[in-house]
Short mmCIF file of C-alpha atoms and ligand atoms in Angstrom, two decimals:
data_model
loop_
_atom_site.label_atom_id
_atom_site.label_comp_id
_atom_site.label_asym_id
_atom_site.label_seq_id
_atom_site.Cartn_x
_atom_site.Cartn_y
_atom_site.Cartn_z
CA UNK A 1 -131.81 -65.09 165.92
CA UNK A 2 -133.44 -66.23 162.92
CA UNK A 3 -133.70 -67.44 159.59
CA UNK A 4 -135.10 -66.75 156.27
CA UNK A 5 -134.76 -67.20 152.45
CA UNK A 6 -132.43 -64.81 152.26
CA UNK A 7 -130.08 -66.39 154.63
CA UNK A 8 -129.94 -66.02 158.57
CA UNK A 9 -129.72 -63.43 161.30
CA UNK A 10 -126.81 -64.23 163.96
CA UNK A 11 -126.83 -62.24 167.43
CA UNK A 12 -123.45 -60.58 167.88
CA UNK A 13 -121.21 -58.55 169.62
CA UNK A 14 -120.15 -55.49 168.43
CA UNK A 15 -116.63 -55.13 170.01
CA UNK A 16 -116.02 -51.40 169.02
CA UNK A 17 -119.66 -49.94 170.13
CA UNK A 18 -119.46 -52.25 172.61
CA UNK A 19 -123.04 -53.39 172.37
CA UNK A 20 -125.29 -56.27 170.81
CA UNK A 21 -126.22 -56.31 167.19
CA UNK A 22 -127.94 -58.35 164.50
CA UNK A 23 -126.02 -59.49 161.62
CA UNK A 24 -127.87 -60.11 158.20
CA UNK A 25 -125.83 -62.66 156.48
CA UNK A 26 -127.27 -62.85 153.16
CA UNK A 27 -126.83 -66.18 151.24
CA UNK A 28 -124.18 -65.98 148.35
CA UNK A 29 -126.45 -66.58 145.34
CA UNK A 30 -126.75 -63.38 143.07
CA UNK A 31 -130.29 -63.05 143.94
CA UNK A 32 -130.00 -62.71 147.50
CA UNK A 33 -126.52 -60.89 146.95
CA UNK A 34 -128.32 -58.11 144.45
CA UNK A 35 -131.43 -58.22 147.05
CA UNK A 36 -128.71 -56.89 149.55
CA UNK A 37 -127.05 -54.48 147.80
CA UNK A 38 -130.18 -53.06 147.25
CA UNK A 39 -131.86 -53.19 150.88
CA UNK A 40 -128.38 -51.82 151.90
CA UNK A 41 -129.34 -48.70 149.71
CA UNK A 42 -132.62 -48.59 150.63
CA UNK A 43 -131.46 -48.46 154.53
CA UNK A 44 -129.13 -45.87 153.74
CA UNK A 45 -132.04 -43.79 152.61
CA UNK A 46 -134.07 -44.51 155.45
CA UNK A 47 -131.52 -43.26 157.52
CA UNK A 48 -130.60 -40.42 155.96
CA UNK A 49 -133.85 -38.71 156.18
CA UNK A 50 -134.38 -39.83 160.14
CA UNK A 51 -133.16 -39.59 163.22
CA UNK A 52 -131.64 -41.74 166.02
CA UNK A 53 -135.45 -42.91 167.35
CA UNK A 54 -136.82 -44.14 163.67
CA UNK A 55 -139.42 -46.29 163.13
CA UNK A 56 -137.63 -48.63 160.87
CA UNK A 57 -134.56 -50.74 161.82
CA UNK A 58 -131.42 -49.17 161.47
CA UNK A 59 -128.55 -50.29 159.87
CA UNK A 60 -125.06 -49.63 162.00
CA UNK A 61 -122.94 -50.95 158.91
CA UNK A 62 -122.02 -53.64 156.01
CA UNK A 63 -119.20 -55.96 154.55
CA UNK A 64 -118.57 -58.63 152.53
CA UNK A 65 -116.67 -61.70 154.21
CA UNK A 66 -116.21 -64.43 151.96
CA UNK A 67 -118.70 -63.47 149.23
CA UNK A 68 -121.44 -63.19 151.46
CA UNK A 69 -123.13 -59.41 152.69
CA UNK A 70 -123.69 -58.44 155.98
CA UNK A 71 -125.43 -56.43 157.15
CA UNK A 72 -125.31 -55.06 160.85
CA UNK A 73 -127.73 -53.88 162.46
CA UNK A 74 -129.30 -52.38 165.97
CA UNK A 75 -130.51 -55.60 167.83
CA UNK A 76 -134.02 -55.14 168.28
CA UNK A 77 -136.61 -57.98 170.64
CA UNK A 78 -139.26 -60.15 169.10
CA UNK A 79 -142.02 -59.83 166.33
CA UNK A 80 -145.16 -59.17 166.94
CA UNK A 81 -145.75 -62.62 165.93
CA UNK A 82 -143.42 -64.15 168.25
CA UNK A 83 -145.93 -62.75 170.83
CA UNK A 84 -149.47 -63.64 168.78
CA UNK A 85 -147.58 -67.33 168.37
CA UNK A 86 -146.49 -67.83 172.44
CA UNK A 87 -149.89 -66.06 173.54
CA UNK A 88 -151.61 -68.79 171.73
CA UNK A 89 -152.87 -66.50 169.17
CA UNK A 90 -155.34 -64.39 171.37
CA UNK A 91 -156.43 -60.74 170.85
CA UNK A 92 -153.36 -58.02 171.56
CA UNK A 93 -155.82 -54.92 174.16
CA UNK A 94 -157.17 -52.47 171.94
CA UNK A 95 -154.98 -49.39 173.41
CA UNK A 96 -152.13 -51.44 172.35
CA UNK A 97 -153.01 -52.03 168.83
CA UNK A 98 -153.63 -48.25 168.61
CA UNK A 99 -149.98 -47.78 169.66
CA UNK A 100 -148.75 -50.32 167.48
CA UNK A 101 -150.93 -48.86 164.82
CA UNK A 102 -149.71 -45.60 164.75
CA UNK A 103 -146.08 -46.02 164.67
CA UNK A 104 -146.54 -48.29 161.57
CA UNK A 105 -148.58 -45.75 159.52
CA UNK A 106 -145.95 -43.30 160.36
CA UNK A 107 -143.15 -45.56 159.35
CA UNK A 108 -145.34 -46.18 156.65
CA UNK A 109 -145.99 -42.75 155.97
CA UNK A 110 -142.11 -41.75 155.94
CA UNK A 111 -141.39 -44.30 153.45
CA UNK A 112 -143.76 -43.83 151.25
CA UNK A 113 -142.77 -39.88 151.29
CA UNK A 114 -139.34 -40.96 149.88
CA UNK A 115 -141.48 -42.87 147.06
CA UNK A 116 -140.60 -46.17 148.82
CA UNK A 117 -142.81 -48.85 148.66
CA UNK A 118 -142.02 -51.68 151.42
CA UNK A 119 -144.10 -54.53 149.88
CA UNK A 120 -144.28 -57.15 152.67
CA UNK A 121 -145.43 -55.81 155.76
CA UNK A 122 -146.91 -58.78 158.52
CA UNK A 123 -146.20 -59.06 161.98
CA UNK A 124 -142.76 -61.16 161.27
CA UNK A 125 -141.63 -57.93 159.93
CA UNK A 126 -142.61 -55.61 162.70
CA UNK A 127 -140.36 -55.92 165.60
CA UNK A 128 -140.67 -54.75 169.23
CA UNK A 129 -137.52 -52.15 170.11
CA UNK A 130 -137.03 -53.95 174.00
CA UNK A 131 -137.67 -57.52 174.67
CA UNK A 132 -139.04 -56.69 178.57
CA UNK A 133 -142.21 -58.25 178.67
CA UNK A 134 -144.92 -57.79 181.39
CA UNK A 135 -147.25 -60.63 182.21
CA UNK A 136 -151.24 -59.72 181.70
CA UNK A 137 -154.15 -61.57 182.60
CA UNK A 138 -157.30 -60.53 180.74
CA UNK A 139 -160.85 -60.59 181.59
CA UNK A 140 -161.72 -62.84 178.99
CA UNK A 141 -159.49 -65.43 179.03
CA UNK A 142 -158.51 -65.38 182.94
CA UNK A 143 -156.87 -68.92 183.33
CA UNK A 144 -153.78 -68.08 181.46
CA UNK A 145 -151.84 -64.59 181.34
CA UNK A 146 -150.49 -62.92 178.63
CA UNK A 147 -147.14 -61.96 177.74
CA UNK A 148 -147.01 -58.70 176.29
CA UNK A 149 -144.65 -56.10 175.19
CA UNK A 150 -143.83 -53.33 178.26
CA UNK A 151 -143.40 -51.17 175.69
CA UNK A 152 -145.35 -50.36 172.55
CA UNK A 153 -142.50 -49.32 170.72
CA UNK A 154 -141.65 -51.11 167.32
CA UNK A 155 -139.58 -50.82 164.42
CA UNK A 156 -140.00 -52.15 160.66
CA UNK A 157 -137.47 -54.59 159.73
CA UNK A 158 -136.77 -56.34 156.29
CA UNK A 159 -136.26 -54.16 153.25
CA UNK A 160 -134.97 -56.96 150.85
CA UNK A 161 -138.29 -56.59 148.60
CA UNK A 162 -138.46 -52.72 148.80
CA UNK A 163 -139.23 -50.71 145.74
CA UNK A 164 -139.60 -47.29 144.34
CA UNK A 165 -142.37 -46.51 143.32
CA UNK A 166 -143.08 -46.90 139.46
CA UNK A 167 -145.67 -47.32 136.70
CA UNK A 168 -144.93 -50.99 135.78
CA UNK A 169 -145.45 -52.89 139.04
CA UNK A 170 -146.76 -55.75 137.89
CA UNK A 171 -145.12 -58.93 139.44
CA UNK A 172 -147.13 -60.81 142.77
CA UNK A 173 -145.70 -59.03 146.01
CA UNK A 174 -146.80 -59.46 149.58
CA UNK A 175 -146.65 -62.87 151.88
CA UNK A 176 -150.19 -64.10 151.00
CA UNK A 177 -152.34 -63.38 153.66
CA UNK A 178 -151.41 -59.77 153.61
CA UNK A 179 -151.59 -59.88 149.37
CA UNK A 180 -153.73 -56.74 148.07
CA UNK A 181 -156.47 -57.37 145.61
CA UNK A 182 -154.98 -55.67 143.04
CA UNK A 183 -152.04 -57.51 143.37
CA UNK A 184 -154.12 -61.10 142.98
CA UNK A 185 -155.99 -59.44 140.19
CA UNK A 186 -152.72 -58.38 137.84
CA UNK A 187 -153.84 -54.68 138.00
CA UNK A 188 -150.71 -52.93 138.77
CA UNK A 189 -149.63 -52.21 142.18
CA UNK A 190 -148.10 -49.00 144.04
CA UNK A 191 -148.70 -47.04 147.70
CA UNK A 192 -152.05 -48.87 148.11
CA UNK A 193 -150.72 -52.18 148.49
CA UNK A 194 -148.57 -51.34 151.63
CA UNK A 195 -151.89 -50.02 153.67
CA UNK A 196 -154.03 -53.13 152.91
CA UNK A 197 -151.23 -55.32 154.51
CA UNK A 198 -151.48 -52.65 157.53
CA UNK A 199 -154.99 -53.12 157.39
CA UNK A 200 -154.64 -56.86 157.96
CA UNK A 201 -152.24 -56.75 160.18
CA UNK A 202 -154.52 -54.60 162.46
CA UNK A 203 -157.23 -56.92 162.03
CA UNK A 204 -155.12 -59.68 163.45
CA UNK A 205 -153.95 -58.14 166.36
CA UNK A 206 -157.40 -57.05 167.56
CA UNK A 207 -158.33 -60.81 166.99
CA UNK A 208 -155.06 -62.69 167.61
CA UNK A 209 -155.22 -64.62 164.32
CA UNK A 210 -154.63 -63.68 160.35
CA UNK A 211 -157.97 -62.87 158.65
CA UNK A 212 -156.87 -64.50 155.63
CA UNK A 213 -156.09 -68.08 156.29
CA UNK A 214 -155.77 -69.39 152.91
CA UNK A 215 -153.08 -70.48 149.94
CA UNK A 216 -155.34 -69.94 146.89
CA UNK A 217 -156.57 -67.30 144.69
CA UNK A 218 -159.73 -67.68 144.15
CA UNK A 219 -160.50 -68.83 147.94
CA UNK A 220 -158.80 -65.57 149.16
CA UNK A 221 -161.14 -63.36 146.57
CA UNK A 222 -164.49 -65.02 147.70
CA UNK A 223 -163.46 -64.78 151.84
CA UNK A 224 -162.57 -60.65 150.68
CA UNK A 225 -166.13 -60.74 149.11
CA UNK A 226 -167.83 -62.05 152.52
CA UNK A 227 -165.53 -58.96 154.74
CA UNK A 228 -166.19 -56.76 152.54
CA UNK A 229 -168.62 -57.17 150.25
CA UNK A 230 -168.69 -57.72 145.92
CA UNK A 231 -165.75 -57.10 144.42
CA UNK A 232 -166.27 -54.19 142.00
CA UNK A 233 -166.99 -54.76 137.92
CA UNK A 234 -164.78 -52.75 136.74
CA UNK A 235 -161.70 -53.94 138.73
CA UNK A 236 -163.01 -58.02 137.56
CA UNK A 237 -163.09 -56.86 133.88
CA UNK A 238 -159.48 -55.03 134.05
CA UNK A 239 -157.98 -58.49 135.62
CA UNK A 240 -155.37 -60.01 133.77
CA UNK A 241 -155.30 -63.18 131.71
CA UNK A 242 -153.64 -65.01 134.75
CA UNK A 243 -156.71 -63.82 137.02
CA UNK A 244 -159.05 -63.89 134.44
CA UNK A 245 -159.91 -67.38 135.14
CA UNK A 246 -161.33 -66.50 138.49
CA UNK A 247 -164.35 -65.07 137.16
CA UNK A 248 -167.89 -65.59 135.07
CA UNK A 249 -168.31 -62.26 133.52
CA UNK A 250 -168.59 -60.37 136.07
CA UNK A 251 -169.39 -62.34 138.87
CA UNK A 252 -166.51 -64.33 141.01
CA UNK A 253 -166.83 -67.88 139.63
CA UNK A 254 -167.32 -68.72 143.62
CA UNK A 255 -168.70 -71.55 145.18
CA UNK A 256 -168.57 -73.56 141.30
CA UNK A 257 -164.71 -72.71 141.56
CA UNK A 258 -163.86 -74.24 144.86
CA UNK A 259 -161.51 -76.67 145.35
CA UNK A 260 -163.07 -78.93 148.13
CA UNK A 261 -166.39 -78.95 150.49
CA UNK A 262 -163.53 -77.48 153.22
CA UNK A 263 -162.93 -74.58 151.37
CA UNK A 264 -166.69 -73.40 150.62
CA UNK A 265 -167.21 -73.80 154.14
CA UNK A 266 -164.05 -71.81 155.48
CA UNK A 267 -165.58 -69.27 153.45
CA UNK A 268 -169.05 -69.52 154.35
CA UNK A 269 -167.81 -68.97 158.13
CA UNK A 270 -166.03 -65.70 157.34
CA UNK A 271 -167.86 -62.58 158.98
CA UNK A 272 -168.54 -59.33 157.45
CA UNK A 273 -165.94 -56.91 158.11
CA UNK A 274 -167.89 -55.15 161.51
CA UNK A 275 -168.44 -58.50 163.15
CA UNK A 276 -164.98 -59.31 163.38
CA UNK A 277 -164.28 -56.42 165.34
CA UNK A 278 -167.22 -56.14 167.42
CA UNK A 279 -166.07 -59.93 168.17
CA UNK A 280 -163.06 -58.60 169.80
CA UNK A 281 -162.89 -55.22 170.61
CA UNK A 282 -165.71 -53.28 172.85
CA UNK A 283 -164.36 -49.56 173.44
CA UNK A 284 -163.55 -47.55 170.60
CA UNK A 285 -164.89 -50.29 167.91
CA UNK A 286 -166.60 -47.82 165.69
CA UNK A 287 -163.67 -46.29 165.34
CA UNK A 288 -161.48 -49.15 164.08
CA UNK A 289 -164.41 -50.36 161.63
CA UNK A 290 -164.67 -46.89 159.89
CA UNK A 291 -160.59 -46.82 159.42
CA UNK A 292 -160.77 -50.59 158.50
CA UNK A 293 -163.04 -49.79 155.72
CA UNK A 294 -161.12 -46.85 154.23
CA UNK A 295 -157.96 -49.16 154.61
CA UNK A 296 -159.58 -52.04 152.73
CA UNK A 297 -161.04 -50.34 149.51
CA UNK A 298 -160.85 -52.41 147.24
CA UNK A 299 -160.15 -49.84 144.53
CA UNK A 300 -156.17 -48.61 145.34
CA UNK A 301 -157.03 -44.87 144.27
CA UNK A 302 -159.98 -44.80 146.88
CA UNK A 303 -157.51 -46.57 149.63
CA UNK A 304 -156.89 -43.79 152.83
CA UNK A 305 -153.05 -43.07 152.45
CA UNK A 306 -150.72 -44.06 155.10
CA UNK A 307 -151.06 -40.26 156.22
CA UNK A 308 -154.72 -39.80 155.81
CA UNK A 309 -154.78 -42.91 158.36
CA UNK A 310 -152.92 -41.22 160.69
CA UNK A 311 -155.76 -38.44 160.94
CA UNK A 312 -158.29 -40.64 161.70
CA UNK A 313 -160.24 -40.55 164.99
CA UNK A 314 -159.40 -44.04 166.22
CA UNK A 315 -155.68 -42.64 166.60
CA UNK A 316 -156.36 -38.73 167.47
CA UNK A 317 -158.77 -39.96 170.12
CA UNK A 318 -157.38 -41.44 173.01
CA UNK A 319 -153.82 -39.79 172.72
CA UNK A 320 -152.46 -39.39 175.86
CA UNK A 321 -154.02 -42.55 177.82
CA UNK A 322 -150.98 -45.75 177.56
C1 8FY B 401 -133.82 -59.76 164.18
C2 8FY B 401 -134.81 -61.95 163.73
C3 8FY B 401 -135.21 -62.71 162.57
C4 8FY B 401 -136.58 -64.37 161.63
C5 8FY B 401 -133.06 -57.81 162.60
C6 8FY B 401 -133.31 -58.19 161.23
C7 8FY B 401 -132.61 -57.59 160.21
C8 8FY B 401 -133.82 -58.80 158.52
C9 8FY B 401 -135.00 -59.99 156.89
C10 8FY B 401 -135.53 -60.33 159.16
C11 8FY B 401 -134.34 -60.60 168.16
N1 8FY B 401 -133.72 -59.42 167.71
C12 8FY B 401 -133.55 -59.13 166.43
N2 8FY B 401 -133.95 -60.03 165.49
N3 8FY B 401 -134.19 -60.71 163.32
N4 8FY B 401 -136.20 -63.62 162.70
C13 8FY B 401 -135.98 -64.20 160.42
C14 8FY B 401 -134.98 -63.29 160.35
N5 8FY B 401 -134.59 -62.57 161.41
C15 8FY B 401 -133.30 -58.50 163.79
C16 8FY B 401 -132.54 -56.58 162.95
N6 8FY B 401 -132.46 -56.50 164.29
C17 8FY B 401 -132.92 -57.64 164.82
N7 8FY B 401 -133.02 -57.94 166.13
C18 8FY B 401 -132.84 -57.89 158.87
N8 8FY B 401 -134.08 -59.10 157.20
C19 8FY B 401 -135.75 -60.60 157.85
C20 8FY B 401 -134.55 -59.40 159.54
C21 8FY B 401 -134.27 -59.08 160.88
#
């Protein structure tokens, strides 16, 4: 099905439940082997504290064959970036997003009530529960049709970087493009850093591609500073001596940092924050901008939680209209 540093995902069958399932086998290196031993845990948790239709994938069981873990679990259908990928990276429909949305704030939510922190949430990790597809064709792009999910149902997978939450984060978590600024920056990480990657990850549904295409520090600050404006002082002057080097005083050392002509110019093209979204999404826009920009303070302790999201009018509105 898949495969990843930790090893690969084989489809199976499962001869006693008598039903398909996805077995995690996890490379036999002690990293990878600790890593399991402690997603196993934290799946064990998960499951203990919710029922049968959870939000994040459930584990049916584990062994070790040969020095390697396994891990089984439910077989679940493609990522949401399976879909972005074969769709040719165009925009998911807005009432989908919402869908998608809200189920990941509430797995969100529920994790971060048992003081987990995931730590690298992007649409490989979020997969859709059936794999029946429906074919779309949209207004806007009528000469090819999308293939979409037939249901908005998803699930969290991949719990191999999970933590609890602690005073002393302080290591770089995230896949890049999803990478908090406090994380860049060396400040110390917690809750917060989970609901910017949702943040993104809503973002690139509603526009089909990630909003941070880049591999480098400093280019990722200065394209945050044109979505959402100056990074604040006191967060520069906190930044550790790693980061440090990414500023003059207090201003981002940006364009005089940049690596090429290509990369001031990527920047440059970057649009503030409401643009994006007005780009792509018509009905219910306002909405999305003013949870955007509660999701992307910069400042963690000013971030909406993953619950306070859940309360905002772009998901009570519109409720009962799939
Ligand atoms: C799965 C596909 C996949 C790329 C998983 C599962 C469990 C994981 C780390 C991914 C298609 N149905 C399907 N696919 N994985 N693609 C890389 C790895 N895996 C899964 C559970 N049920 C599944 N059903 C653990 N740990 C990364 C994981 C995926």
């Amino acid at each position: 099905m898949g495969e990843g540093t930790f090893g690969q995902v084989l489809e199976c069958w499962d001869r006693e439940a008598k039903e398909m399932v996805a077995i995690k086998i996890v490379r036999g290196i002690k990293k990878y082997w600790d890593a399991a031993l402690i997603e196993i845990d934290v799946l064990q948790q998960l499951a203990k504290h919710q029922e049968s239709s959870s939000l994040c994938v459930q584990i049916r069981n584990w062994f070790d064959y040969r020095n390697h873990i396994c891990i089984v679990f439910e077989k679940l259908g493609p990522s949401l970036y399976d879909f972005l990928r074969k769709n040719g990276y165009r925009p998911f429909p807005i009432d989908l997003v919402r869908e998608i949305g809200r189920q990941l704030f509430e797995s969100v939510a529920f994790m971060h009530d048992l003081r987990l922190i995931h730590t690298d949430l992007k649409p490989e990790n979020i997969l859709v529960v059936s794999s029946e597809h429906v074919n779309l064709s949209d207004h806007k792009y009528p000469s090819q049709s999308m293939r979409l999910p037939k249901s908005s149902a998803v699930k969290v997978i991949d719990f191999g970087s999970t933590t609890y939450d602690s005073q002393d984060h302080n290591y770089i978590v995230s896949t890049r493009h999803y990478r908090a600024p406090e994380v860049i920056l060396g400040l110390g990480w917690s809750y917060p850093c989970d609901v910017w990657s949702l943040g993104c990850i809503l973002v690139e549904l509603c526009s089909g591609e990630a909003l941070f295409q880049t591999h480098e520090n400093l280019e990722h600050l200065a394209m945050m500073e044109r979505v959402f404006g100056p990074i604040p002082r006191h967060m520069m002057k906190r930044a550790d001596r790693h980061a440090e080097k990414y500023f003059r005083r207090t201003r981002l050392n940006w364009p005089e940092g940049a690596s090429s002509r290509e990369s001031i110019n990527a920047v440059h093209k970057m649009l503030r924050l409401q643009n994006i979204i007005m780009k792509y999404v018509d009905r219910s826009a306002g909405d999305l901008i003013d949870l955007l920009q509660g999701l992307f303070k910069y400042e963690p302790a000013e971030r909406l939680t993953a619950r306070e999201a859940l309360r905002h009018p772009f998901f009570r509105n519109n409720r009962r209209r799939e």
